[in-house]
Amino acid sequence: MKTFAELDLIAPVQKALADENYKSPTPIQAKTIPSAIRGRDVLGCAQTGTGKTAAFAVPILNRLGSKNRKALPNHPFVLALAPTRELAIQIGESFSTYAAHLHLRQAVIYGGVNQMRQVRALNRGAHILVATPGRLLDLMNQGHIHLDQLDVFVLDEADRMLDMGFLPDLKRIIRQLPQQRQSLFFSATMPPNIVKLSQTLLTNPVSVDVTPKRVSVEAIEQQVHLVPRQGKQALLQQILKSPGVVQTLVFTKTKRRANVVTKQLIRKGIGATVIHGNKSQGARQRALEDFRTGRVSVMVATDVAARGIDIDGISHVINLDIPIEPEAYVHRIGRTGRAGAEGVAMSFCSPEERGDLRAIEKLIEQKIPVVSGELHSNTDQQHPATITPKNSRDRGHRNA
């Protein structure tokens, strides 16, 4: 299979994929989507960064769009479980992107925030529910969620779920699932406890094993700047005004942060534009054209929106926020240093992001040089990280 057009997808889903400039499925998408469309259970071994979310979101949306059912209050048709709030939000954003031309409602629920807005979304009715296990069980126990109408169950990052101690919660949730359902199960690894869990969920599944391509990062100069979260914006502005920083792609974790950062840069006289999933297709195309032609020198983006960016000449990639998924780091910095050109990738790391940085270094099998700042422990709240930058004229050059 070479293109999405060869898949048996309804027109609104095809149009959403075309809007995102997605032409060819990744290996896991090519192997998963046809079986999932036919209603088969899927056991997928794949890491984040392989296109896994679209592999389950696209066939789910194809199914919902074909049936054209009205959402029922408190009775979702699809449940996607994720181990963390951040991943749940990312999955929700992906569903929104691929459902752009479908009249579907979704709710994303997770702990750590007031539940009232989430309860209102459930009461209105949501075709798709993306959830973390703890908040899901809380709202189920309160009577706000019933799973008897569920058609599709997705368990994403199962190995991480177990590592975080969610197995008891998962067992309680699984007991509430209807017998007649489709289940899509994904894990980056398949140790015996994961295989055992999958056997309780899946019926005659199609097995998909995708080893992600190792993306070379050797041609890219990588740097870490250790800085507290509240100091990131000032450091960003300082670097963007440095010589040699010509065309820069800045990554943030959320759409809201991308908007805020862009407005602050513009106020400081730095030509910037922003691209993320809430922008219309026309707005995204204009932003890309402004960046490609040099009318602006900075583009601020989220991971999902940046997947369609294919622009040569990007001199710098700046991770304003360290990505929570190590594979996303490799995809981000691969935007620079193309076609033999030199490229620099800078990552701003706050004390809270140390674990994410270590995970990235483990994935790429190298330590990333720290070029500025001093990182203190999370317990040392009285002495936040400070910046001790190199000469700003040197920063951003490969021979620095």
mmCIF file of C-alpha atoms in Angstrom:
data_model
loop_
_atom_site.group_PDB
_atom_site.id
_atom_site.type_symbol
_atom_site.label_atom_id
_atom_site.label_comp_id
_atom_site.label_asym_id
_atom_site.label_seq_id
_atom_site.Cartn_x
_atom_site.Cartn_y
_atom_site.Cartn_z
ATOM 1 C CA MET A 1 0.000 0.000 0.000
ATOM 2 C CA LYS A 2 1.533 3.283 -1.133
ATOM 3 C CA THR A 3 -1.103 5.952 -0.450
ATOM 4 C CA PHE A 4 -4.043 6.639 1.850
ATOM 5 C CA ALA A 5 -6.201 6.882 -1.274
ATOM 6 C CA GLU A 6 -5.857 3.104 -1.646
ATOM 7 C CA LEU A 7 -7.505 2.541 1.735
ATOM 8 C CA ASP A 8 -11.249 2.021 1.992
ATOM 9 C CA LEU A 9 -11.873 5.283 3.835
ATOM 10 C CA ILE A 10 -14.917 7.531 3.686
ATOM 11 C CA ALA A 11 -14.526 10.891 1.944
ATOM 12 C CA PRO A 12 -14.475 13.105 5.093
ATOM 13 C CA VAL A 13 -11.575 11.118 6.550
ATOM 14 C CA GLN A 14 -9.694 11.182 3.242
ATOM 15 C CA LYS A 15 -10.198 14.949 3.075
ATOM 16 C CA ALA A 16 -8.848 15.435 6.604
ATOM 17 C CA LEU A 17 -5.747 13.425 5.721
ATOM 18 C CA ALA A 18 -5.290 15.467 2.556
ATOM 19 C CA ASP A 19 -5.658 18.689 4.567
ATOM 20 C CA GLU A 20 -2.720 17.565 6.692
ATOM 21 C CA ASN A 21 -0.725 16.695 3.566
ATOM 22 C CA TYR A 22 -0.620 13.026 4.594
ATOM 23 C CA LYS A 23 -0.173 11.010 1.425
ATOM 24 C CA SER A 24 1.501 7.739 2.383
ATOM 25 C CA PRO A 25 0.755 5.688 5.502
ATOM 26 C CA THR A 26 3.576 4.760 7.851
ATOM 27 C CA PRO A 27 4.303 1.025 8.241
ATOM 28 C CA ILE A 28 2.094 0.647 11.293
ATOM 29 C CA GLN A 29 -0.731 2.538 9.603
ATOM 30 C CA ALA A 30 -0.458 0.407 6.463
ATOM 31 C CA LYS A 31 -0.534 -2.787 8.536
ATOM 32 C CA THR A 32 -3.184 -1.752 11.079
ATOM 33 C CA ILE A 33 -5.807 0.339 9.294
ATOM 34 C CA PRO A 34 -7.125 -2.289 6.820
ATOM 35 C CA SER A 35 -7.599 -4.895 9.571
ATOM 36 C CA ALA A 36 -9.130 -2.383 11.967
ATOM 37 C CA ILE A 37 -11.560 -1.189 9.289
ATOM 38 C CA ARG A 38 -12.735 -4.803 8.930
ATOM 39 C CA GLY A 39 -13.432 -4.899 12.662
ATOM 40 C CA ARG A 40 -10.524 -7.137 13.663
ATOM 41 C CA ASP A 41 -8.835 -6.843 17.044
ATOM 42 C CA VAL A 42 -5.251 -5.596 16.764
ATOM 43 C CA LEU A 43 -2.177 -6.286 18.892
ATOM 44 C CA GLY A 44 0.362 -3.637 17.926
ATOM 45 C CA CYS A 45 3.970 -3.403 19.040
ATOM 46 C CA ALA A 46 5.015 0.134 18.172
ATOM 47 C CA GLN A 47 6.568 3.152 19.801
ATOM 48 C CA THR A 48 5.378 6.728 19.759
ATOM 49 C CA GLY A 49 6.673 8.483 16.664
ATOM 50 C CA THR A 50 5.674 5.675 14.285
ATOM 51 C CA GLY A 51 2.259 7.123 13.439
ATOM 52 C CA LYS A 52 0.517 4.859 15.924
ATOM 53 C CA THR A 53 -2.233 7.298 16.921
ATOM 54 C CA ALA A 54 -3.470 7.665 13.348
ATOM 55 C CA ALA A 55 -3.291 3.875 12.994
ATOM 56 C CA PHE A 56 -6.167 3.546 15.441
ATOM 57 C CA ALA A 57 -7.850 6.962 15.105
ATOM 58 C CA VAL A 58 -8.412 6.753 11.338
ATOM 59 C CA PRO A 59 -10.306 3.414 11.292
ATOM 60 C CA ILE A 60 -12.305 4.450 14.368
ATOM 61 C CA LEU A 61 -13.395 7.688 12.709
ATOM 62 C CA ASN A 62 -14.139 5.804 9.508
ATOM 63 C CA ARG A 63 -16.447 3.517 11.491
ATOM 64 C CA LEU A 64 -18.199 6.331 13.357
ATOM 65 C CA GLY A 65 -18.558 8.448 10.227
ATOM 66 C CA SER A 66 -20.088 5.546 8.317
ATOM 67 C CA LYS A 67 -22.709 4.868 10.985
ATOM 68 C CA ASN A 68 -23.564 8.554 11.490
ATOM 69 C CA ARG A 69 -25.077 7.955 14.924
ATOM 70 C CA LYS A 70 -26.071 10.669 17.351
ATOM 71 C CA ALA A 71 -23.966 10.850 20.507
ATOM 72 C CA LEU A 72 -25.639 9.570 23.670
ATOM 73 C CA PRO A 73 -25.277 11.350 27.021
ATOM 74 C CA ASN A 74 -22.743 9.557 29.243
ATOM 75 C CA HIS A 75 -22.497 6.559 26.869
ATOM 76 C CA PRO A 76 -19.420 6.805 24.600
ATOM 77 C CA PHE A 77 -19.075 4.558 21.565
ATOM 78 C CA VAL A 78 -15.258 4.645 21.684
ATOM 79 C CA LEU A 79 -12.941 4.613 24.699
ATOM 80 C CA ALA A 80 -9.211 5.281 24.307
ATOM 81 C CA LEU A 81 -7.134 4.848 27.462
ATOM 82 C CA ALA A 82 -3.785 6.622 27.870
ATOM 83 C CA PRO A 83 -1.378 6.516 30.826
ATOM 84 C CA THR A 84 -0.790 10.260 31.185
ATOM 85 C CA ARG A 85 -2.658 13.519 30.902
ATOM 86 C CA GLU A 86 -0.236 14.758 28.234
ATOM 87 C CA LEU A 87 -0.721 11.715 26.032
ATOM 88 C CA ALA A 88 -4.502 11.846 26.476
ATOM 89 C CA ILE A 89 -4.501 15.452 25.285
ATOM 90 C CA GLN A 90 -2.314 14.569 22.296
ATOM 91 C CA ILE A 91 -4.619 11.697 21.325
ATOM 92 C CA GLY A 92 -7.616 14.008 21.640
ATOM 93 C CA GLU A 93 -5.949 16.553 19.364
ATOM 94 C CA SER A 94 -5.234 13.845 16.800
ATOM 95 C CA PHE A 95 -8.854 12.702 16.815
ATOM 96 C CA SER A 96 -9.927 16.326 16.303
ATOM 97 C CA THR A 97 -7.554 16.714 13.364
ATOM 98 C CA TYR A 98 -8.703 13.584 11.541
ATOM 99 C CA ALA A 99 -12.386 14.265 12.361
ATOM 100 C CA ALA A 100 -12.305 17.809 10.994
ATOM 101 C CA HIS A 101 -15.013 17.034 8.409
ATOM 102 C CA LEU A 102 -17.132 14.747 10.581
ATOM 103 C CA HIS A 103 -19.898 15.812 12.954
ATOM 104 C CA LEU A 104 -18.552 13.970 15.969
ATOM 105 C CA ARG A 105 -18.065 14.984 19.565
ATOM 106 C CA GLN A 106 -15.314 13.858 21.884
ATOM 107 C CA ALA A 107 -14.361 14.321 25.517
ATOM 108 C CA VAL A 108 -10.882 14.129 27.018
ATOM 109 C CA ILE A 109 -10.789 13.438 30.752
ATOM 110 C CA TYR A 110 -7.846 13.265 33.142
ATOM 111 C CA GLY A 111 -7.052 13.968 36.774
ATOM 112 C CA GLY A 112 -5.415 16.968 38.366
ATOM 113 C CA VAL A 113 -8.120 19.409 37.243
ATOM 114 C CA ASN A 114 -11.684 20.158 38.295
ATOM 115 C CA GLN A 115 -14.024 17.563 36.840
ATOM 116 C CA MET A 116 -17.040 19.809 36.167
ATOM 117 C CA ARG A 117 -16.124 20.771 32.601
ATOM 118 C CA GLN A 118 -15.407 17.119 31.811
ATOM 119 C CA VAL A 119 -18.751 16.053 33.306
ATOM 120 C CA ARG A 120 -20.591 18.640 31.198
ATOM 121 C CA ALA A 121 -18.954 17.277 28.043
ATOM 122 C CA LEU A 122 -20.033 13.755 28.995
ATOM 123 C CA ASN A 123 -23.579 14.880 29.747
ATOM 124 C CA ARG A 124 -23.834 16.521 26.312
ATOM 125 C CA GLY A 125 -22.797 13.241 24.746
ATOM 126 C CA ALA A 126 -19.442 12.238 23.263
ATOM 127 C CA HIS A 127 -18.894 9.718 20.490
ATOM 128 C CA ILE A 128 -15.256 9.360 21.583
ATOM 129 C CA LEU A 129 -13.888 9.383 25.110
ATOM 130 C CA VAL A 130 -10.135 9.690 25.699
ATOM 131 C CA ALA A 131 -9.231 9.094 29.327
ATOM 132 C CA THR A 132 -6.623 8.306 31.920
ATOM 133 C CA PRO A 133 -7.536 5.316 34.112
ATOM 134 C CA GLY A 134 -7.903 7.088 37.454
ATOM 135 C CA ARG A 135 -10.276 9.849 36.328
ATOM 136 C CA LEU A 136 -12.231 7.364 34.208
ATOM 137 C CA LEU A 137 -12.904 5.146 37.230
ATOM 138 C CA ASP A 138 -13.799 8.166 39.371
ATOM 139 C CA LEU A 139 -16.440 9.334 36.903
ATOM 140 C CA MET A 140 -17.703 5.804 36.298
ATOM 141 C CA ASN A 141 -18.180 5.366 40.046
ATOM 142 C CA GLN A 142 -20.093 8.654 40.144
ATOM 143 C CA GLY A 143 -22.402 7.454 37.369
ATOM 144 C CA HIS A 144 -21.202 9.914 34.735
ATOM 145 C CA ILE A 145 -19.845 7.231 32.364
ATOM 146 C CA HIS A 146 -21.450 3.966 31.244
ATOM 147 C CA LEU A 147 -19.657 1.597 28.869
ATOM 148 C CA ASP A 148 -22.529 -0.658 27.795
ATOM 149 C CA GLN A 149 -22.783 1.079 24.374
ATOM 150 C CA LEU A 150 -19.062 0.829 23.664
ATOM 151 C CA ASP A 151 -18.067 -0.351 20.172
ATOM 152 C CA VAL A 152 -14.281 0.130 20.265
ATOM 153 C CA PHE A 153 -11.777 0.012 23.115
ATOM 154 C CA VAL A 154 -8.209 1.291 22.657
ATOM 155 C CA LEU A 155 -5.439 0.666 25.158
ATOM 156 C CA ASP A 156 -2.413 2.784 24.263
ATOM 157 C CA GLU A 157 1.080 2.416 25.749
ATOM 158 C CA ALA A 158 0.102 -0.652 27.751
ATOM 159 C CA ASP A 159 3.636 -1.259 29.016
ATOM 160 C CA ARG A 160 3.816 2.261 30.381
ATOM 161 C CA MET A 161 0.419 1.754 32.039
ATOM 162 C CA LEU A 162 1.778 -1.223 33.939
ATOM 163 C CA ASP A 163 5.027 0.546 34.792
ATOM 164 C CA MET A 164 2.958 3.309 36.395
ATOM 165 C CA GLY A 165 0.998 0.824 38.511
ATOM 166 C CA PHE A 166 -2.314 1.013 36.643
ATOM 167 C CA LEU A 167 -2.885 -2.751 36.360
ATOM 168 C CA PRO A 168 -5.538 -2.894 39.151
ATOM 169 C CA ASP A 169 -7.389 0.042 37.554
ATOM 170 C CA LEU A 170 -7.161 -1.584 34.120
ATOM 171 C CA LYS A 171 -8.649 -4.815 35.437
ATOM 172 C CA ARG A 172 -11.579 -2.903 36.959
ATOM 173 C CA ILE A 173 -12.179 -1.070 33.681
ATOM 174 C CA ILE A 174 -11.903 -4.220 31.563
ATOM 175 C CA ARG A 175 -14.571 -5.916 33.694
ATOM 176 C CA GLN A 176 -16.997 -3.149 32.681
ATOM 177 C CA LEU A 177 -16.443 -3.543 28.927
ATOM 178 C CA PRO A 178 -19.192 -5.189 26.862
ATOM 179 C CA GLN A 179 -18.399 -8.599 25.402
ATOM 180 C CA GLN A 180 -19.188 -7.499 21.856
ATOM 181 C CA ARG A 181 -16.573 -4.904 20.995
ATOM 182 C CA GLN A 182 -13.461 -4.288 18.941
ATOM 183 C CA SER A 183 -10.218 -3.894 20.904
ATOM 184 C CA LEU A 184 -7.012 -2.224 19.706
ATOM 185 C CA PHE A 185 -4.018 -2.813 21.978
ATOM 186 C CA PHE A 186 -0.671 -1.026 21.606
ATOM 187 C CA SER A 187 2.575 -1.349 23.520
ATOM 188 C CA ALA A 188 6.181 -0.370 22.806
ATOM 189 C CA THR A 189 7.386 -3.658 24.304
ATOM 190 C CA MET A 190 5.834 -7.088 24.764
ATOM 191 C CA PRO A 191 7.074 -8.633 28.027
ATOM 192 C CA PRO A 192 5.097 -11.596 29.450
ATOM 193 C CA ASN A 193 2.839 -9.462 31.658
ATOM 194 C CA ILE A 194 1.791 -7.376 28.643
ATOM 195 C CA VAL A 195 1.112 -10.484 26.561
ATOM 196 C CA LYS A 196 -1.002 -11.879 29.404
ATOM 197 C CA LEU A 197 -2.994 -8.644 29.635
ATOM 198 C CA SER A 198 -3.553 -8.605 25.874
ATOM 199 C CA GLN A 199 -4.928 -12.140 26.010
ATOM 200 C CA THR A 200 -7.659 -11.015 28.414
ATOM 201 C CA LEU A 201 -8.699 -8.265 26.006
ATOM 202 C CA LEU A 202 -8.272 -9.508 22.459
ATOM 203 C CA THR A 203 -10.054 -12.103 20.356
ATOM 204 C CA ASN A 204 -8.082 -13.621 17.473
ATOM 205 C CA PRO A 205 -6.091 -10.418 16.976
ATOM 206 C CA VAL A 206 -4.019 -9.337 14.014
ATOM 207 C CA SER A 207 -0.447 -8.899 15.271
ATOM 208 C CA VAL A 208 1.498 -5.892 14.022
ATOM 209 C CA ASP A 209 5.144 -5.429 14.972
ATOM 210 C CA VAL A 210 6.845 -2.282 13.743
ATOM 211 C CA THR A 211 10.408 -1.380 14.624
ATOM 212 C CA PRO A 212 10.778 2.379 14.148
ATOM 213 C CA LYS A 213 13.476 3.629 11.845
ATOM 214 C CA ARG A 214 16.520 4.954 13.613
ATOM 215 C CA VAL A 215 16.802 8.566 12.552
ATOM 216 C CA SER A 216 20.374 9.813 12.322
ATOM 217 C CA VAL A 217 21.098 12.862 14.444
ATOM 218 C CA GLU A 218 24.855 12.931 13.895
ATOM 219 C CA ALA A 219 24.695 15.753 11.336
ATOM 220 C CA ILE A 220 22.909 18.040 13.791
ATOM 221 C CA GLU A 221 24.652 19.985 16.538
ATOM 222 C CA GLN A 222 22.633 19.359 19.691
ATOM 223 C CA GLN A 223 22.655 21.604 22.744
ATOM 224 C CA VAL A 224 20.888 21.774 26.083
ATOM 225 C CA HIS A 225 20.220 25.057 27.863
ATOM 226 C CA LEU A 226 19.320 24.503 31.509
ATOM 227 C CA VAL A 227 16.784 27.133 32.495
ATOM 228 C CA PRO A 228 13.747 27.446 34.779
ATOM 229 C CA ARG A 229 10.403 27.491 33.003
ATOM 230 C CA GLN A 230 9.875 31.179 33.780
ATOM 231 C CA GLY A 231 13.198 32.049 32.146
ATOM 232 C CA LYS A 232 12.600 30.260 28.855
ATOM 233 C CA GLN A 233 10.927 33.130 27.020
ATOM 234 C CA ALA A 234 13.743 35.586 27.746
ATOM 235 C CA LEU A 235 16.376 33.061 26.657
ATOM 236 C CA LEU A 236 14.418 32.341 23.475
ATOM 237 C CA GLN A 237 14.319 36.019 22.546
ATOM 238 C CA GLN A 238 18.044 36.383 23.273
ATOM 239 C CA ILE A 239 18.946 33.446 21.031
ATOM 240 C CA LEU A 240 16.635 34.484 18.200
ATOM 241 C CA LYS A 241 18.395 37.851 18.026
ATOM 242 C CA SER A 242 21.848 36.230 17.818
ATOM 243 C CA PRO A 243 23.882 36.253 14.571
ATOM 244 C CA GLY A 244 23.573 33.082 12.543
ATOM 245 C CA VAL A 245 20.095 32.247 13.798
ATOM 246 C CA VAL A 246 18.377 32.650 10.452
ATOM 247 C CA GLN A 247 15.300 30.458 10.190
ATOM 248 C CA THR A 248 14.034 28.838 13.380
ATOM 249 C CA LEU A 249 11.357 26.303 14.214
ATOM 250 C CA VAL A 250 10.248 26.512 17.869
ATOM 251 C CA PHE A 251 8.342 23.611 19.440
ATOM 252 C CA THR A 252 5.937 23.841 22.375
ATOM 253 C CA LYS A 253 3.902 21.174 24.146
ATOM 254 C CA THR A 254 0.496 22.805 23.748
ATOM 255 C CA LYS A 255 -1.422 24.950 21.286
ATOM 256 C CA ARG A 256 -2.156 27.556 23.932
ATOM 257 C CA ARG A 257 1.528 27.943 24.785
ATOM 258 C CA ALA A 258 2.346 28.216 21.078
ATOM 259 C CA ASN A 259 -0.073 31.144 20.748
ATOM 260 C CA VAL A 260 1.287 32.912 23.842
ATOM 261 C CA VAL A 261 4.918 32.506 22.767
ATOM 262 C CA THR A 262 4.199 33.805 19.257
ATOM 263 C CA LYS A 263 2.431 36.916 20.552
ATOM 264 C CA GLN A 264 5.323 37.657 22.919
ATOM 265 C CA LEU A 265 7.868 37.335 20.108
ATOM 266 C CA ILE A 266 5.891 39.653 17.848
ATOM 267 C CA ARG A 267 5.651 42.230 20.653
ATOM 268 C CA LYS A 268 9.452 42.115 20.883
ATOM 269 C CA GLY A 269 9.795 42.854 17.184
ATOM 270 C CA ILE A 270 10.645 39.296 16.103
ATOM 271 C CA GLY A 271 8.862 38.140 12.954
ATOM 272 C CA ALA A 272 6.979 35.007 13.989
ATOM 273 C CA THR A 273 4.021 32.889 12.978
ATOM 274 C CA VAL A 274 2.300 29.910 14.570
ATOM 275 C CA ILE A 275 0.925 26.607 13.320
ATOM 276 C CA HIS A 276 -1.203 24.146 15.290
ATOM 277 C CA GLY A 277 -4.325 22.032 15.042
ATOM 278 C CA ASN A 278 -6.793 24.813 15.906
ATOM 279 C CA LYS A 279 -5.733 26.856 12.887
ATOM 280 C CA SER A 280 -7.767 26.551 9.707
ATOM 281 C CA GLN A 281 -6.155 24.927 6.705
ATOM 282 C CA GLY A 282 -5.926 28.337 5.040
ATOM 283 C CA ALA A 283 -4.241 29.888 8.065
ATOM 284 C CA ARG A 284 -1.749 27.034 8.249
ATOM 285 C CA GLN A 285 -0.906 27.359 4.561
ATOM 286 C CA ARG A 286 -0.345 31.109 4.930
ATOM 287 C CA ALA A 287 1.880 30.540 7.959
ATOM 288 C CA LEU A 288 3.941 27.949 6.092
ATOM 289 C CA GLU A 289 4.297 30.224 3.075
ATOM 290 C CA ASP A 290 5.397 33.171 5.239
ATOM 291 C CA PHE A 291 8.016 30.960 6.878
ATOM 292 C CA ARG A 292 9.161 29.298 3.653
ATOM 293 C CA THR A 293 9.625 32.607 1.821
ATOM 294 C CA GLY A 294 11.353 34.327 4.746
ATOM 295 C CA ARG A 295 8.658 36.894 5.470
ATOM 296 C CA VAL A 296 8.977 35.662 9.040
ATOM 297 C CA SER A 297 12.062 34.016 10.511
ATOM 298 C CA VAL A 298 10.381 32.046 13.298
ATOM 299 C CA MET A 299 7.617 29.467 13.261
ATOM 300 C CA VAL A 300 6.167 28.217 16.549
ATOM 301 C CA ALA A 301 4.563 24.792 16.265
ATOM 302 C CA THR A 302 3.157 21.803 18.100
ATOM 303 C CA ASP A 303 4.255 18.263 17.246
ATOM 304 C CA VAL A 304 0.997 17.261 15.525
ATOM 305 C CA ALA A 305 0.853 20.359 13.304
ATOM 306 C CA ALA A 306 4.540 20.169 12.379
ATOM 307 C CA ARG A 307 4.261 16.721 10.796
ATOM 308 C CA GLY A 308 3.361 18.245 7.445
ATOM 309 C CA ILE A 309 6.226 20.756 7.445
ATOM 310 C CA ASP A 310 8.798 20.023 4.746
ATOM 311 C CA ILE A 311 11.005 23.087 4.422
ATOM 312 C CA ASP A 312 14.700 23.187 3.607
ATOM 313 C CA GLY A 313 16.936 25.848 5.092
ATOM 314 C CA ILE A 314 15.822 25.680 8.724
ATOM 315 C CA SER A 315 18.991 26.671 10.591
ATOM 316 C CA HIS A 316 17.749 26.038 14.127
ATOM 317 C CA VAL A 317 15.192 23.927 15.934
ATOM 318 C CA ILE A 318 14.448 25.051 19.486
ATOM 319 C CA ASN A 319 12.585 22.809 21.902
ATOM 320 C CA LEU A 320 11.082 25.422 24.184
ATOM 321 C CA ASP A 321 9.543 22.479 26.038
ATOM 322 C CA ILE A 322 11.221 19.076 26.213
ATOM 323 C CA PRO A 323 8.882 16.573 24.497
ATOM 324 C CA ILE A 324 7.384 13.944 26.789
ATOM 325 C CA GLU A 325 7.962 11.262 24.155
ATOM 326 C CA PRO A 326 11.646 10.724 23.285
ATOM 327 C CA GLU A 327 10.832 9.782 19.693
ATOM 328 C CA ALA A 328 9.218 13.190 19.187
ATOM 329 C CA TYR A 329 12.614 14.785 19.889
ATOM 330 C CA VAL A 330 14.189 12.933 16.972
ATOM 331 C CA HIS A 331 11.361 13.981 14.657
ATOM 332 C CA ARG A 332 11.611 17.585 15.814
ATOM 333 C CA ILE A 333 15.347 18.045 15.329
ATOM 334 C CA GLY A 334 15.222 16.241 11.987
ATOM 335 C CA ARG A 335 13.666 19.424 10.583
ATOM 336 C CA THR A 336 17.114 21.028 10.500
ATOM 337 C CA GLY A 337 20.402 19.892 8.988
ATOM 338 C CA ARG A 338 18.744 18.665 5.793
ATOM 339 C CA ALA A 339 20.368 18.003 2.430
ATOM 340 C CA GLY A 340 23.871 18.270 3.847
ATOM 341 C CA ALA A 341 23.265 21.665 5.442
ATOM 342 C CA GLU A 342 24.411 22.432 8.948
ATOM 343 C CA GLY A 343 21.761 22.499 11.644
ATOM 344 C CA VAL A 344 21.526 23.283 15.339
ATOM 345 C CA ALA A 345 18.989 21.829 17.768
ATOM 346 C CA MET A 346 18.612 23.558 21.129
ATOM 347 C CA SER A 347 16.557 22.196 24.007
ATOM 348 C CA PHE A 348 15.478 24.335 26.961
ATOM 349 C CA CYS A 349 15.311 22.053 29.989
ATOM 350 C CA SER A 350 13.713 23.071 33.288
ATOM 351 C CA PRO A 351 14.247 21.102 36.520
ATOM 352 C CA GLU A 352 10.904 19.339 36.045
ATOM 353 C CA GLU A 353 11.973 18.075 32.616
ATOM 354 C CA ARG A 354 15.176 16.292 33.647
ATOM 355 C CA GLY A 355 13.573 12.859 33.380
ATOM 356 C CA ASP A 356 12.331 13.586 29.859
ATOM 357 C CA LEU A 357 15.835 14.721 28.851
ATOM 358 C CA ARG A 358 17.385 11.517 30.220
ATOM 359 C CA ALA A 359 14.864 9.448 28.253
ATOM 360 C CA ILE A 360 15.877 11.268 25.056
ATOM 361 C CA GLU A 361 19.573 10.670 25.713
ATOM 362 C CA LYS A 362 18.856 6.990 26.303
ATOM 363 C CA LEU A 363 17.006 6.744 22.985
ATOM 364 C CA ILE A 364 19.692 8.457 20.899
ATOM 365 C CA GLU A 365 22.454 6.749 22.891
ATOM 366 C CA GLN A 366 24.433 9.903 23.551
ATOM 367 C CA LYS A 367 24.700 12.710 26.082
ATOM 368 C CA ILE A 368 23.601 16.080 24.759
ATOM 369 C CA PRO A 369 26.119 18.819 25.661
ATOM 370 C CA VAL A 370 24.943 21.405 28.184
ATOM 371 C CA VAL A 371 26.018 24.814 26.899
ATOM 372 C CA SER A 372 24.382 27.115 29.443
ATOM 373 C CA GLY A 373 22.708 27.081 32.815
ATOM 374 C CA GLU A 374 22.888 25.195 36.061
ATOM 375 C CA LEU A 375 20.219 22.655 36.955
ATOM 376 C CA HIS A 376 19.207 22.216 40.554
ATOM 377 C CA SER A 377 17.132 19.395 42.016
ATOM 378 C CA ASN A 378 13.352 19.609 42.213
ATOM 379 C CA THR A 379 13.620 19.722 45.999
ATOM 380 C CA ASP A 380 15.757 22.856 45.906
ATOM 381 C CA GLN A 381 12.891 25.220 45.265
ATOM 382 C CA GLN A 382 14.649 28.146 46.981
ATOM 383 C CA HIS A 383 17.416 28.094 44.353
ATOM 384 C CA PRO A 384 15.899 27.759 40.881
ATOM 385 C CA ALA A 385 18.015 27.043 37.835
ATOM 386 C CA THR A 386 20.063 29.972 36.615
ATOM 387 C CA ILE A 387 21.394 30.791 33.192
ATOM 388 C CA THR A 388 25.085 31.317 32.618
ATOM 389 C CA PRO A 389 25.087 31.632 28.827
ATOM 390 C CA LYS A 390 28.045 31.551 26.525
ATOM 391 C CA ASN A 391 28.840 34.598 24.495
ATOM 392 C CA SER A 392 25.632 35.180 22.547
ATOM 393 C CA ARG A 393 27.651 35.757 19.371
ATOM 394 C CA ASP A 394 28.902 32.180 19.552
ATOM 395 C CA ARG A 395 25.598 30.538 20.338
ATOM 396 C CA GLY A 396 23.911 28.929 17.383
ATOM 397 C CA HIS A 397 27.014 28.180 15.303
ATOM 398 C CA ARG A 398 28.360 24.724 14.662
ATOM 399 C CA ASN A 399 31.913 25.823 15.444
ATOM 400 C CA ALA A 400 30.955 27.273 18.830
#
